[in-house]
XYZ file of N, CA and C in Angstrom:
510
model
N 32.314 -72.789 -13.513
C 31.152 -72.764 -14.350
C 31.598 -72.342 -15.744
N 31.199 -73.122 -16.762
C 31.583 -72.829 -18.130
C 30.417 -72.191 -18.860
N 30.727 -71.249 -19.737
C 29.714 -70.623 -20.573
C 29.977 -71.019 -22.006
N 28.909 -71.252 -22.757
C 29.033 -71.509 -24.182
C 28.194 -70.485 -24.911
N 28.734 -69.907 -25.966
C 27.989 -68.974 -26.793
C 27.415 -69.753 -27.973
N 26.120 -69.654 -28.179
C 25.468 -70.257 -29.322
C 24.911 -69.126 -30.159
N 25.003 -69.242 -31.470
C 24.386 -68.226 -32.304
C 23.861 -68.876 -33.563
N 22.876 -68.202 -34.178
C 22.329 -68.767 -35.397
C 23.290 -68.506 -36.545
N 22.964 -69.013 -37.695
C 23.862 -68.933 -38.837
C 24.276 -67.534 -39.228
N 23.398 -66.541 -39.059
C 23.760 -65.194 -39.480
C 24.317 -64.347 -38.343
N 24.460 -64.936 -37.163
C 25.091 -64.242 -36.043
C 24.240 -63.181 -35.383
N 22.950 -63.107 -35.729
C 22.133 -62.025 -35.191
C 21.569 -62.308 -33.808
N 21.528 -63.567 -33.395
C 20.964 -63.879 -32.083
C 21.959 -64.748 -31.342
N 22.363 -64.300 -30.178
C 23.366 -65.017 -29.396
C 22.760 -65.365 -28.038
N 22.976 -66.582 -27.620
C 22.450 -67.053 -26.347
C 23.605 -67.610 -25.540
N 23.690 -67.233 -24.284
C 24.707 -67.782 -23.406
C 24.089 -68.889 -22.578
N 24.698 -70.050 -22.634
C 24.247 -71.179 -21.846
C 25.233 -71.357 -20.706
N 24.745 -71.281 -19.493
C 25.592 -71.453 -18.321
C 25.554 -72.904 -17.911
N 26.689 -73.569 -18.000
C 26.772 -74.970 -17.620
C 27.201 -75.071 -16.170
N 26.506 -75.885 -15.438
C 26.868 -76.092 -14.039
C 26.492 -74.938 -13.143
N 25.588 -74.072 -13.603
C 25.176 -72.938 -12.774
C 24.461 -73.462 -11.532
N 24.790 -72.915 -10.412
C 24.130 -73.322 -9.183
C 23.089 -72.281 -8.808
N 22.233 -72.638 -7.892
C 21.177 -71.747 -7.431
C 21.799 -70.490 -6.824
N 21.349 -69.348 -7.291
C 21.856 -68.081 -6.767
C 21.126 -67.745 -5.473
N 21.869 -67.398 -4.459
C 21.276 -66.967 -3.211
C 21.051 -65.463 -3.295
N 19.795 -65.061 -3.232
C 19.448 -63.663 -3.358
C 18.901 -63.156 -2.030
N 19.359 -61.982 -1.632
C 18.785 -61.386 -0.424
C 17.440 -60.754 -0.772
N 16.718 -60.307 0.247
C 15.381 -59.761 0.042
C 15.392 -58.527 -0.854
N 16.426 -57.701 -0.741
C 16.495 -56.492 -1.567
C 16.678 -56.869 -3.041
N 17.531 -57.835 -3.319
C 17.723 -58.283 -4.700
C 16.411 -58.816 -5.272
N 15.675 -59.574 -4.467
C 14.381 -60.099 -4.922
C 13.396 -58.970 -5.192
N 13.406 -57.948 -4.348
C 12.515 -56.802 -4.551
C 12.874 -56.049 -5.829
N 14.156 -55.904 -6.090
C 14.601 -55.241 -7.328
C 14.125 -56.042 -8.533
N 14.299 -57.354 -8.487
C 13.851 -58.211 -9.586
C 12.345 -58.083 -9.782
N 11.588 -58.091 -8.690
C 10.135 -57.937 -8.796
C 9.761 -56.618 -9.460
N 10.451 -55.542 -9.095
C 10.195 -54.238 -9.707
C 10.435 -54.290 -11.218
N 11.534 -54.932 -11.622
C 11.863 -55.009 -13.044
C 10.957 -55.990 -13.783
N 10.447 -57.013 -13.097
C 9.494 -57.918 -13.733
C 8.188 -57.192 -14.041
N 7.809 -56.245 -13.195
C 6.601 -55.445 -13.443
C 6.814 -54.483 -14.606
N 8.015 -53.892 -14.682
C 8.328 -52.918 -15.728
C 9.844 -52.881 -15.908
N 10.318 -53.512 -16.968
C 11.751 -53.593 -17.227
C 12.406 -52.249 -17.512
N 11.589 -51.212 -17.755
C 12.128 -49.875 -18.023
C 11.971 -48.936 -16.833
N 11.562 -49.485 -15.703
C 11.366 -48.646 -14.508
C 12.693 -47.985 -14.135
N 12.691 -46.689 -13.897
C 13.934 -45.983 -13.548
C 14.533 -46.502 -12.231
N 15.851 -46.528 -12.186
C 16.542 -47.002 -10.980
C 16.197 -46.146 -9.767
N 15.958 -44.856 -9.975
C 15.588 -43.979 -8.853
C 14.245 -44.418 -8.258
N 13.303 -44.783 -9.114
C 11.988 -45.252 -8.656
C 12.133 -46.572 -7.910
N 12.946 -47.464 -8.450
C 13.187 -48.744 -7.784
C 13.846 -48.507 -6.433
N 14.812 -47.593 -6.407
C 15.521 -47.275 -5.164
C 14.569 -46.820 -4.068
N 13.616 -45.971 -4.438
C 12.630 -45.515 -3.449
C 11.800 -46.674 -2.922
N 11.460 -47.608 -3.798
C 10.616 -48.739 -3.406
C 11.352 -49.728 -2.508
N 12.669 -49.845 -2.693
C 13.419 -50.864 -1.940
C 14.336 -50.271 -0.878
N 14.389 -48.942 -0.787
C 15.198 -48.299 0.244
C 16.670 -48.184 -0.072
N 17.010 -48.039 -1.350
C 18.408 -47.857 -1.767
C 18.533 -46.612 -2.645
N 19.752 -46.142 -2.808
C 19.993 -45.034 -3.726
C 19.941 -45.543 -5.162
N 19.790 -44.605 -6.090
C 19.786 -44.961 -7.505
C 21.088 -45.670 -7.886
N 22.214 -45.177 -7.406
C 23.513 -45.780 -7.727
C 23.612 -47.206 -7.181
N 23.108 -47.414 -5.972
C 23.150 -48.761 -5.379
C 22.288 -49.726 -6.183
N 21.125 -49.275 -6.649
C 20.261 -50.122 -7.474
C 20.972 -50.452 -8.779
N 21.590 -49.439 -9.401
C 22.306 -49.656 -10.657
C 23.393 -50.721 -10.481
N 24.151 -50.637 -9.390
C 25.205 -51.621 -9.122
C 24.621 -53.013 -8.892
N 23.542 -53.072 -8.124
C 22.902 -54.363 -7.839
C 22.373 -55.004 -9.121
N 21.710 -54.197 -9.953
C 21.176 -54.711 -11.215
C 22.315 -55.223 -12.088
N 23.406 -54.475 -12.168
C 24.532 -54.906 -12.995
C 25.104 -56.226 -12.496
N 25.200 -56.389 -11.166
C 25.693 -57.656 -10.610
C 24.752 -58.814 -10.953
N 23.448 -58.569 -10.883
C 22.472 -59.611 -11.232
C 22.569 -59.980 -12.710
N 22.786 -58.981 -13.555
C 22.964 -59.244 -14.985
C 24.253 -60.009 -15.242
N 25.338 -59.556 -14.640
C 26.644 -60.200 -14.838
C 26.656 -61.644 -14.355
N 25.912 -61.911 -13.277
C 25.860 -63.262 -12.715
C 24.913 -64.176 -13.494
N 24.174 -63.611 -14.445
C 23.242 -64.419 -15.216
C 21.955 -64.742 -14.472
N 21.706 -64.042 -13.369
C 20.489 -64.264 -12.592
C 19.268 -63.788 -13.371
N 19.428 -62.729 -14.144
C 18.305 -62.183 -14.916
C 18.823 -61.538 -16.190
N 17.877 -61.273 -17.084
C 18.116 -60.512 -18.297
C 17.007 -59.478 -18.387
N 17.296 -58.360 -18.976
C 16.261 -57.365 -19.234
C 16.079 -57.335 -20.743
N 14.908 -57.779 -21.188
C 14.637 -57.901 -22.619
C 13.235 -57.397 -22.927
N 13.002 -57.123 -24.191
C 11.652 -56.782 -24.655
C 10.942 -58.086 -24.988
N 9.827 -58.348 -24.338
C 9.030 -59.535 -24.614
C 7.983 -59.130 -25.641
N 7.988 -59.801 -26.768
C 7.082 -59.445 -27.852
C 5.908 -60.413 -27.917
N 4.852 -59.972 -28.579
C 3.694 -60.809 -28.833
C 3.813 -61.320 -30.265
N 4.076 -62.617 -30.452
C 4.240 -63.140 -31.813
C 3.050 -62.853 -32.726
N 1.847 -62.863 -32.186
C 0.664 -62.577 -33.004
C 0.734 -61.181 -33.602
N 1.165 -60.197 -32.801
C 1.255 -58.814 -33.267
C 2.376 -58.631 -34.292
N 3.341 -59.543 -34.291
C 4.476 -59.445 -35.215
C 4.298 -60.304 -36.470
N 3.105 -60.876 -36.635
C 2.838 -61.653 -37.840
C 3.218 -63.123 -37.736
N 3.274 -63.656 -36.526
C 3.580 -65.065 -36.317
C 2.431 -65.714 -35.534
N 1.310 -65.988 -36.215
C 0.133 -66.492 -35.503
C 0.194 -67.966 -35.115
N 1.137 -68.709 -35.644
C 1.205 -70.141 -35.348
C 2.366 -70.401 -34.399
N 2.059 -70.971 -33.245
C 3.085 -71.382 -32.293
C 2.876 -72.853 -31.980
N 3.954 -73.539 -31.676
C 3.846 -74.965 -31.351
C 5.004 -75.388 -30.455
N 4.725 -76.396 -29.663
C 5.767 -77.086 -28.908
C 6.024 -78.374 -29.676
N 7.277 -78.667 -29.918
C 7.627 -79.865 -30.667
C 8.416 -80.796 -29.757
N 7.901 -82.008 -29.596
C 8.610 -83.036 -28.854
C 9.480 -83.814 -29.823
N 10.742 -84.032 -29.445
C 11.671 -84.752 -30.327
C 12.262 -85.953 -29.601
N 12.310 -87.063 -30.314
C 13.020 -88.241 -29.830
C 14.327 -88.308 -30.623
N 15.397 -88.622 -29.930
C 16.709 -88.577 -30.571
C 17.457 -89.890 -30.381
N 18.532 -89.994 -31.121
C 19.431 -91.140 -31.025
C 20.847 -90.565 -31.090
N 21.726 -91.040 -30.252
C 23.099 -90.536 -30.273
C 23.312 -89.458 -29.237
N 24.184 -88.518 -29.568
C 24.599 -87.465 -28.639
C 23.504 -86.407 -28.481
N 22.785 -86.492 -27.380
C 21.658 -85.597 -27.101
C 22.092 -84.137 -27.049
N 23.225 -83.872 -26.414
C 23.710 -82.481 -26.278
C 23.980 -81.853 -27.639
N 24.582 -82.606 -28.548
C 24.894 -82.025 -29.865
C 23.623 -81.775 -30.663
N 22.620 -82.646 -30.520
C 21.343 -82.406 -31.189
C 20.697 -81.146 -30.615
N 20.703 -81.000 -29.287
C 20.135 -79.814 -28.644
C 20.858 -78.551 -29.117
N 22.176 -78.608 -29.209
C 22.943 -77.446 -29.681
C 22.577 -77.093 -31.119
N 22.392 -78.100 -31.949
C 22.030 -77.861 -33.355
C 20.653 -77.203 -33.444
N 19.696 -77.689 -32.634
C 18.355 -77.102 -32.649
C 18.378 -75.657 -32.167
N 19.242 -75.356 -31.214
C 19.342 -74.005 -30.669
C 19.788 -72.997 -31.736
N 20.342 -73.477 -32.820
C 20.779 -72.602 -33.910
C 19.622 -72.154 -34.805
N 18.492 -72.840 -34.750
C 17.353 -72.493 -35.598
C 16.751 -71.167 -35.129
N 16.622 -70.228 -36.037
C 16.068 -68.916 -35.703
C 14.625 -69.021 -35.221
N 13.863 -69.950 -35.773
C 12.440 -70.074 -35.438
C 12.190 -70.686 -34.064
N 13.216 -71.266 -33.459
C 13.050 -71.933 -32.171
C 13.329 -70.949 -31.043
N 12.337 -70.786 -30.156
C 12.468 -69.898 -28.996
C 13.358 -70.496 -27.923
N 13.113 -71.745 -27.610
C 13.949 -72.403 -26.622
C 13.957 -73.903 -26.834
N 14.996 -74.510 -26.341
C 15.190 -75.957 -26.421
C 15.497 -76.447 -25.022
N 14.792 -77.498 -24.597
C 15.066 -78.087 -23.287
C 15.275 -79.586 -23.429
N 16.226 -80.092 -22.678
C 16.449 -81.532 -22.575
C 15.527 -82.027 -21.468
N 14.781 -83.081 -21.753
C 13.754 -83.518 -20.822
C 13.896 -84.985 -20.444
N 13.170 -85.342 -19.400
C 12.979 -86.742 -19.035
C 11.552 -87.087 -19.445
N 11.306 -88.312 -19.786
C 9.959 -88.698 -20.185
C 9.947 -89.258 -21.590
N 8.806 -89.127 -22.265
C 8.673 -89.765 -23.580
C 9.415 -89.023 -24.687
N 9.809 -87.765 -24.442
C 10.605 -87.021 -25.423
C 11.968 -86.710 -24.819
N 12.975 -86.679 -25.679
C 14.324 -86.317 -25.236
C 14.485 -84.799 -25.186
N 13.825 -84.117 -26.119
C 13.931 -82.661 -26.230
C 12.554 -82.064 -26.476
N 12.370 -80.834 -26.012
C 11.207 -80.034 -26.374
C 11.724 -78.737 -26.978
N 11.085 -78.310 -28.052
C 11.460 -77.064 -28.715
C 10.190 -76.277 -29.014
N 10.182 -74.998 -28.655
C 9.044 -74.142 -28.973
C 9.378 -73.330 -30.218
N 8.411 -73.261 -31.136
C 8.619 -72.524 -32.381
C 7.525 -71.495 -32.578
N 7.865 -70.417 -33.273
C 6.889 -69.430 -33.721
C 6.968 -69.393 -35.246
N 5.799 -69.391 -35.875
C 5.739 -69.536 -37.331
C 4.779 -68.541 -37.958
N 5.002 -68.273 -39.239
C 4.126 -67.370 -39.988
C 2.766 -68.008 -40.254
N 2.772 -69.341 -40.482
C 1.542 -70.066 -40.817
C 1.820 -71.565 -40.742
N 0.817 -72.357 -41.102
C 0.984 -73.806 -41.038
C 2.044 -74.311 -42.019
N 2.130 -73.695 -43.164
C 3.154 -74.085 -44.149
C 4.554 -73.875 -43.574
N 4.747 -72.759 -42.889
C 6.031 -72.474 -42.243
C 6.337 -73.517 -41.167
N 5.315 -73.895 -40.379
C 5.491 -74.944 -39.368
C 5.918 -76.254 -40.040
N 5.301 -76.592 -41.141
C 5.669 -77.813 -41.863
C 7.121 -77.753 -42.334
N 7.555 -76.597 -42.846
C 8.947 -76.428 -43.274
C 9.904 -76.655 -42.099
N 9.562 -76.095 -40.940
C 10.414 -76.258 -39.756
C 10.469 -77.715 -39.343
N 9.328 -78.390 -39.331
C 9.302 -79.812 -38.970
C 10.173 -80.631 -39.916
N 10.109 -80.319 -41.198
C 10.942 -81.034 -42.173
C 12.429 -80.780 -41.913
N 12.780 -79.533 -41.583
C 14.176 -79.215 -41.254
C 14.621 -79.963 -40.000
N 13.755 -80.002 -38.994
C 14.092 -80.696 -37.747
C 14.300 -82.184 -37.984
N 13.463 -82.769 -38.810
C 13.576 -84.203 -39.097
C 14.849 -84.525 -39.866
N 15.445 -83.510 -40.487
C 16.692 -83.706 -41.214
C 17.940 -83.545 -40.362
N 17.777 -83.142 -39.114
C 18.930 -82.967 -38.223
C 19.448 -84.335 -37.812
N 20.740 -84.605 -37.998
C 21.296 -85.892 -37.580
C 21.031 -86.147 -36.097
N 20.508 -87.331 -35.805
C 20.202 -87.700 -34.435
C 18.727 -87.559 -34.084
N 17.957 -86.829 -34.896
C 16.519 -86.709 -34.653
C 15.838 -87.935 -35.253
N 15.144 -88.694 -34.398
C 14.471 -89.919 -34.820
C 13.018 -89.636 -35.184
N 12.329 -88.822 -34.357
C 10.937 -88.498 -34.632
C 10.573 -87.175 -33.978
N 9.493 -86.587 -34.491
C 8.977 -85.337 -33.930
C 7.475 -85.470 -33.727
N 6.952 -84.714 -32.782
C 5.512 -84.610 -32.590
C 5.214 -83.154 -32.242
N 4.350 -82.540 -33.041
C 4.037 -81.126 -32.849
C 2.746 -80.965 -32.057
N 2.787 -80.059 -31.087
C 1.622 -79.693 -30.298
C 1.321 -78.230 -30.613
N 0.331 -78.018 -31.475
C 0.002 -76.674 -31.953
C -0.782 -75.932 -30.873
N -0.368 -74.705 -30.597
C -1.066 -73.864 -29.618
C -2.331 -73.303 -30.266
N -3.459 -73.524 -29.625
C -4.714 -72.966 -30.115
C -5.043 -71.644 -29.446
N -4.759 -71.553 -28.136
C -5.048 -70.325 -27.409
C -4.164 -70.279 -26.172
N -3.487 -69.179 -25.986
C -2.638 -68.994 -24.815
C -3.497 -68.503 -23.662
N -3.487 -69.223 -22.558
C -4.292 -68.848 -21.401
C -3.480 -68.170 -20.312
N -2.188 -68.468 -20.240
C -1.354 -67.842 -19.206
C 0.095 -67.837 -19.674
N 0.730 -66.710 -19.440
C 2.175 -66.585 -19.663
C 2.670 -65.590 -18.642
N 3.616 -65.993 -17.846
C 4.104 -65.116 -16.785
C 5.628 -65.222 -16.681
N 6.199 -64.147 -16.207
C 7.639 -64.119 -15.951
C 7.905 -63.664 -14.512
N 6.930 -63.857 -13.652
C 7.030 -63.318 -12.305
C 7.538 -64.314 -11.269
N 7.961 -65.500 -11.674
C 8.439 -66.496 -10.723
C 9.859 -66.191 -10.291
N 10.250 -66.798 -9.200
C 11.643 -66.734 -8.808
C 11.985 -65.812 -7.659
N 11.034 -65.046 -7.153
C 11.392 -64.116 -6.092
C 10.657 -64.383 -4.792
N 9.739 -65.311 -4.805
C 8.954 -65.592 -3.581
C 9.775 -66.359 -2.555
């Protein structure tokens, strides 16, 4: 399995892309630990240990193995609205040429949360968070200037009805 490090121009955000990652087989205890951390990423290992029947040290080791294997990350999830980014959109992109290199280039944009290669009417989907509509327009113009991008279509979010990170342990 190969890993690639991607970072934006100023080096402040780094993302590891695992190529060829296969499905991780998790035992019930690992799933329970993940569920505990999905509820509260700052939950003490001793508390998790009591809930899953392990010592604090065993939980710490298990969590480290899950992190090292790329099964999970422990991060602060922010609310873009509270941080001054009231405009969010999903952008569908049609491309020409090397799809992977276009996806890698888009992943460098600070405003883009994630980039996915898709099947269907779009080759790529990119989610963006913006200060306002003018900022969204600037991003769209930058995206249209990326070599290999043929067209874009923006789907502006009007209201978020559901966002969850609790999948993966059932």
